[in-house]
PDB file of C-alpha atoms in Angstrom:
ATOM      1  CA  ALA A 295       7.796  -9.546  14.156  1.00  0.00           C
ATOM      2  CA  LEU A 296       7.129  -7.757  17.385  1.00  0.00           C
ATOM      3  CA  PRO A 297       9.365  -4.662  18.269  1.00  0.00           C
ATOM      4  CA  ILE A 298      11.906  -5.566  20.810  1.00  0.00           C
ATOM      5  CA  CYS A 299      14.236  -3.168  22.662  1.00  0.00           C
ATOM      6  CA  ILE A 300      17.243  -4.789  24.344  1.00  0.00           C
ATOM      7  CA  VAL A 301      19.216  -2.581  26.790  1.00  0.00           C
ATOM      8  CA  GLU A 302      22.445  -3.292  28.621  1.00  0.00           C
ATOM      9  CA  SER A 303      22.594  -1.101  31.630  1.00  0.00           C
ATOM     10  CA  ASN A 304      23.342  -0.784  35.406  1.00  0.00           C
ATOM     11  CA  PRO A 305      21.121  -0.086  37.177  1.00  0.00           C
ATOM     12  CA  PRO A 306      18.056  -1.477  35.058  1.00  0.00           C
ATOM     13  CA  PRO A 307      16.218   1.088  33.035  1.00  0.00           C
ATOM     14  CA  ASN A 308      12.658   2.011  32.807  1.00  0.00           C
ATOM     15  CA  ILE A 309      11.665   1.473  29.225  1.00  0.00           C
ATOM     16  CA  THR A 310       9.084   3.662  27.323  1.00  0.00           C
ATOM     17  CA  TRP A 311       7.686   3.096  23.802  1.00  0.00           C
ATOM     18  CA  HIS A 312       7.148   6.044  21.790  1.00  0.00           C
ATOM     19  CA  LEU A 313       4.402   5.841  19.081  1.00  0.00           C
ATOM     20  CA  PRO A 314       3.421   8.453  16.565  1.00  0.00           C
ATOM     21  CA  LYS A 315       0.584   9.953  18.874  1.00  0.00           C
ATOM     22  CA  ARG A 316       1.358   8.610  22.410  1.00  0.00           C
ATOM     23  CA  ASN A 317       3.762   6.990  24.813  1.00  0.00           C
ATOM     24  CA  VAL A 318       3.379   3.464  26.157  1.00  0.00           C
ATOM     25  CA  SER A 319       5.108   2.534  29.417  1.00  0.00           C
ATOM     26  CA  SER A 320       2.536  -0.141  30.939  1.00  0.00           C
ATOM     27  CA  ILE A 321      -0.329  -2.185  30.007  1.00  0.00           C
ATOM     28  CA  ASP A 322      -3.267  -0.151  28.443  1.00  0.00           C
ATOM     29  CA  GLU A 323      -6.193  -1.135  26.267  1.00  0.00           C
ATOM     30  CA  GLU A 324      -3.947  -1.360  22.950  1.00  0.00           C
ATOM     31  CA  PHE A 325      -0.745  -2.532  24.028  1.00  0.00           C
ATOM     32  CA  HIS A 326       1.070  -4.724  26.172  1.00  0.00           C
ATOM     33  CA  ILE A 327       4.784  -4.478  27.240  1.00  0.00           C
ATOM     34  CA  ASN A 328       6.653  -7.694  28.034  1.00  0.00           C
ATOM     35  CA  SER A 329       9.740  -6.820  29.940  1.00  0.00           C
ATOM     36  CA  SER A 330      12.519  -9.236  31.611  1.00  0.00           C
ATOM     37  CA  VAL A 331      15.757  -8.560  33.065  1.00  0.00           C
ATOM     38  CA  ASN A 332      18.727 -10.881  33.172  1.00  0.00           C
ATOM     39  CA  SER A 333      21.608  -9.677  34.878  1.00  0.00           C
ATOM     40  CA  HIS A 334      22.469  -6.195  33.419  1.00  0.00           C
ATOM     41  CA  VAL A 335      20.320  -6.798  30.144  1.00  0.00           C
ATOM     42  CA  THR A 336      16.770  -5.630  29.915  1.00  0.00           C
ATOM     43  CA  THR A 337      14.440  -6.939  27.146  1.00  0.00           C
ATOM     44  CA  SER A 338      11.276  -5.139  26.374  1.00  0.00           C
ATOM     45  CA  ARG A 339       8.593  -6.451  23.677  1.00  0.00           C
ATOM     46  CA  LEU A 340       5.646  -4.414  22.635  1.00  0.00           C
ATOM     47  CA  THR A 341       2.575  -6.194  21.441  1.00  0.00           C
ATOM     48  CA  GLY A 342      -0.431  -4.547  19.843  1.00  0.00           C
ATOM     49  CA  THR A 343      -1.573  -3.915  16.390  1.00  0.00           C
ATOM     50  CA  ALA A 344      -1.963  -0.117  16.090  1.00  0.00           C
ATOM     51  CA  TRP A 345       1.907   0.316  15.413  1.00  0.00           C
ATOM     52  CA  LEU A 346       2.067  -1.849  12.304  1.00  0.00           C
ATOM     53  CA  GLY A 347       3.672  -0.011   9.340  1.00  0.00           C
ATOM     54  CA  THR A 348       4.764   3.036  11.612  1.00  0.00           C
ATOM     55  CA  SER A 349       8.194   4.249  13.082  1.00  0.00           C
ATOM     56  CA  ILE A 350       8.312   3.982  16.912  1.00  0.00           C
ATOM     57  CA  ASN A 351      11.059   4.635  19.343  1.00  0.00           C
ATOM     58  CA  CYS A 352      12.278   2.869  22.545  1.00  0.00           C
ATOM     59  CA  SER A 353      13.723   4.791  25.218  1.00  0.00           C
ATOM     60  CA  ALA A 354      15.672   3.574  28.202  1.00  0.00           C
ATOM     61  CA  ASN A 355      16.005   5.720  31.102  1.00  0.00           C
ATOM     62  CA  ASN A 356      18.076   5.076  34.526  1.00  0.00           C
ATOM     63  CA  LEU A 357      19.941   7.323  37.016  1.00  0.00           C
ATOM     64  CA  VAL A 358      22.963   7.218  34.584  1.00  0.00           C
ATOM     65  CA  GLY A 359      20.965   8.670  31.634  1.00  0.00           C
ATOM     66  CA  THR A 360      18.609   8.057  28.738  1.00  0.00           C
ATOM     67  CA  SER A 361      19.048   6.442  25.356  1.00  0.00           C
ATOM     68  CA  ARG A 362      16.530   6.425  22.599  1.00  0.00           C
ATOM     69  CA  HIS A 363      16.418   4.037  19.513  1.00  0.00           C
ATOM     70  CA  ALA A 364      14.221   4.221  16.473  1.00  0.00           C
ATOM     71  CA  ILE A 365      12.468   1.014  15.167  1.00  0.00           C
ATOM     72  CA  LYS A 366      10.834   0.827  11.873  1.00  0.00           C
ATOM     73  CA  THR A 367       8.024  -1.678  12.069  1.00  0.00           C
ATOM     74  CA  GLN A 368       6.873  -3.784   9.190  1.00  0.00           C
ATOM     75  CA  ILE A 369       3.479  -5.145   8.410  1.00  0.00           C
ATOM     76  CA  ASP A 370       3.135  -8.811   8.758  1.00  0.00           C
ATOM     77  CA  TRP A 371       1.425  -9.554   5.606  1.00  0.00           C
ATOM     78  CA  VAL A 372       0.498 -13.271   6.547  1.00  0.00           C
ATOM     79  CA  SER A 373      -1.378 -11.961   9.623  1.00  0.00           C
ATOM     80  CA  LEU A 374      -2.976  -9.370   7.622  1.00  0.00           C
ATOM     81  CA  ILE A 375      -4.265 -11.885   5.029  1.00  0.00           C
ATOM     82  CA  LEU A 376      -5.374 -14.245   7.544  1.00  0.00           C
ATOM     83  CA  THR A 377      -7.526 -11.552   9.512  1.00  0.00           C
ATOM     84  CA  ALA A 378      -8.716  -9.748   6.338  1.00  0.00           C
ATOM     85  CA  VAL A 379      -8.636 -11.857   3.145  1.00  0.00           C
ATOM     86  CA  VAL A 380      -9.704 -15.357   4.867  1.00  0.00           C
ATOM     87  CA  PRO A 381     -13.116 -13.876   6.412  1.00  0.00           C
ATOM     88  CA  GLY A 382     -13.941 -12.211   3.030  1.00  0.00           C
ATOM     89  CA  VAL A 383     -13.453 -15.451   1.165  1.00  0.00           C
ATOM     90  CA  VAL A 384     -15.642 -17.273   3.654  1.00  0.00           C
ATOM     91  CA  ILE A 385     -18.325 -14.727   3.386  1.00  0.00           C
ATOM     92  CA  LEU A 386     -18.177 -14.803  -0.434  1.00  0.00           C
ATOM     93  CA  VAL A 387     -18.439 -18.716  -0.494  1.00  0.00           C
ATOM     94  CA  LEU A 388     -21.478 -18.616   1.794  1.00  0.00           C
ATOM     95  CA  VAL A 389     -23.162 -15.961  -0.371  1.00  0.00           C
ATOM     96  CA  VAL A 390     -22.545 -18.008  -3.429  1.00  0.00           C
ATOM     97  CA  THR A 391     -23.728 -21.240  -1.537  1.00  0.00           C
ATOM     98  CA  PHE A 392     -26.826 -19.388  -0.599  1.00  0.00           C
ATOM     99  CA  GLY A 393     -27.453 -18.084  -4.059  1.00  0.00           C
ATOM    100  CA  VAL A 394     -27.132 -21.447  -5.577  1.00  0.00           C
ATOM    101  CA  CYS A 395     -29.375 -23.208  -3.267  1.00  0.00           C
ATOM    102  CA  TRP A 396     -31.883 -20.394  -3.783  1.00  0.00           C
ATOM    103  CA  TYR A 397     -31.763 -20.779  -7.524  1.00  0.00           C
ATOM    104  CA  LYS A 398     -32.151 -24.442  -7.448  1.00  0.00           C
ATOM    105  CA  ARG A 399     -35.048 -24.407  -5.045  1.00  0.00           C
ATOM    106  CA  ASN A 400     -36.915 -21.706  -7.262  1.00  0.00           C
ATOM    107  CA  HIS A 401     -36.043 -23.167 -10.595  1.00  0.00           C
ATOM    108  CA  SER A 402     -37.315 -26.733  -9.491  1.00  0.00           C
ATOM    109  CA  HIS A 403     -40.555 -25.168  -8.239  1.00  0.00           C
ATOM    110  CA  LEU A 404     -40.864 -23.660 -11.666  1.00  0.00           C
ATOM    111  CA  GLN A 405     -40.087 -26.648 -13.628  1.00  0.00           C
ATOM    112  CA  GLN A 406     -42.708 -28.645 -11.300  1.00  0.00           C
ATOM    113  CA  GLY A 407     -45.369 -26.046 -11.915  1.00  0.00           C
ATOM    114  CA  GLY A 408     -44.753 -26.051 -15.631  1.00  0.00           C
ATOM    115  CA  SER A 409     -45.090 -29.940 -16.027  1.00  0.00           C
ATOM    116  CA  LYS A 410     -48.303 -29.933 -14.103  1.00  0.00           C
ATOM    117  CA  THR A 411     -49.865 -27.413 -16.550  1.00  0.00           C
ATOM    118  CA  GLU A 412     -48.913 -29.361 -19.500  1.00  0.00           C
ATOM    119  CA  THR A 413     -50.424 -32.354 -17.987  1.00  0.00           C
ATOM    120  CA  ASP A 414     -53.530 -30.629 -17.261  1.00  0.00           C
ATOM    121  CA  ARG A 415     -53.612 -29.379 -20.807  1.00  0.00           C
ATOM    122  CA  LYS A 416     -53.562 -32.998 -22.318  1.00  0.00           C
ATOM    123  CA  SER A 417     -56.353 -34.385 -20.237  1.00  0.00           C
TER     124      SER A 417
END
């Protein structure tokens, strides 16, 4: 689940995301903030992967004041499995397939060479 910060205020706030090592308040290389305002409600979503499993904060600031809320993010195990385990299984299948093909190819050459030698000896 994406971290989401919902703020009711008038005037609308500036929203900043506070990660363990830095703050994010606009688009950068690792993160994207998607904010929308509907009447007096501002919704901000943070997308990116570097925050998984960490505690982050969302702060809302306007002329009236500042409010801050801690959000404990959770690891999305399904996404983690799809991005880490599935490619590993594909690589394993490719290696095993290559190994079986290589073995059959070399094994069939050995059998063909052995039968010719036995035929040559009988003649």
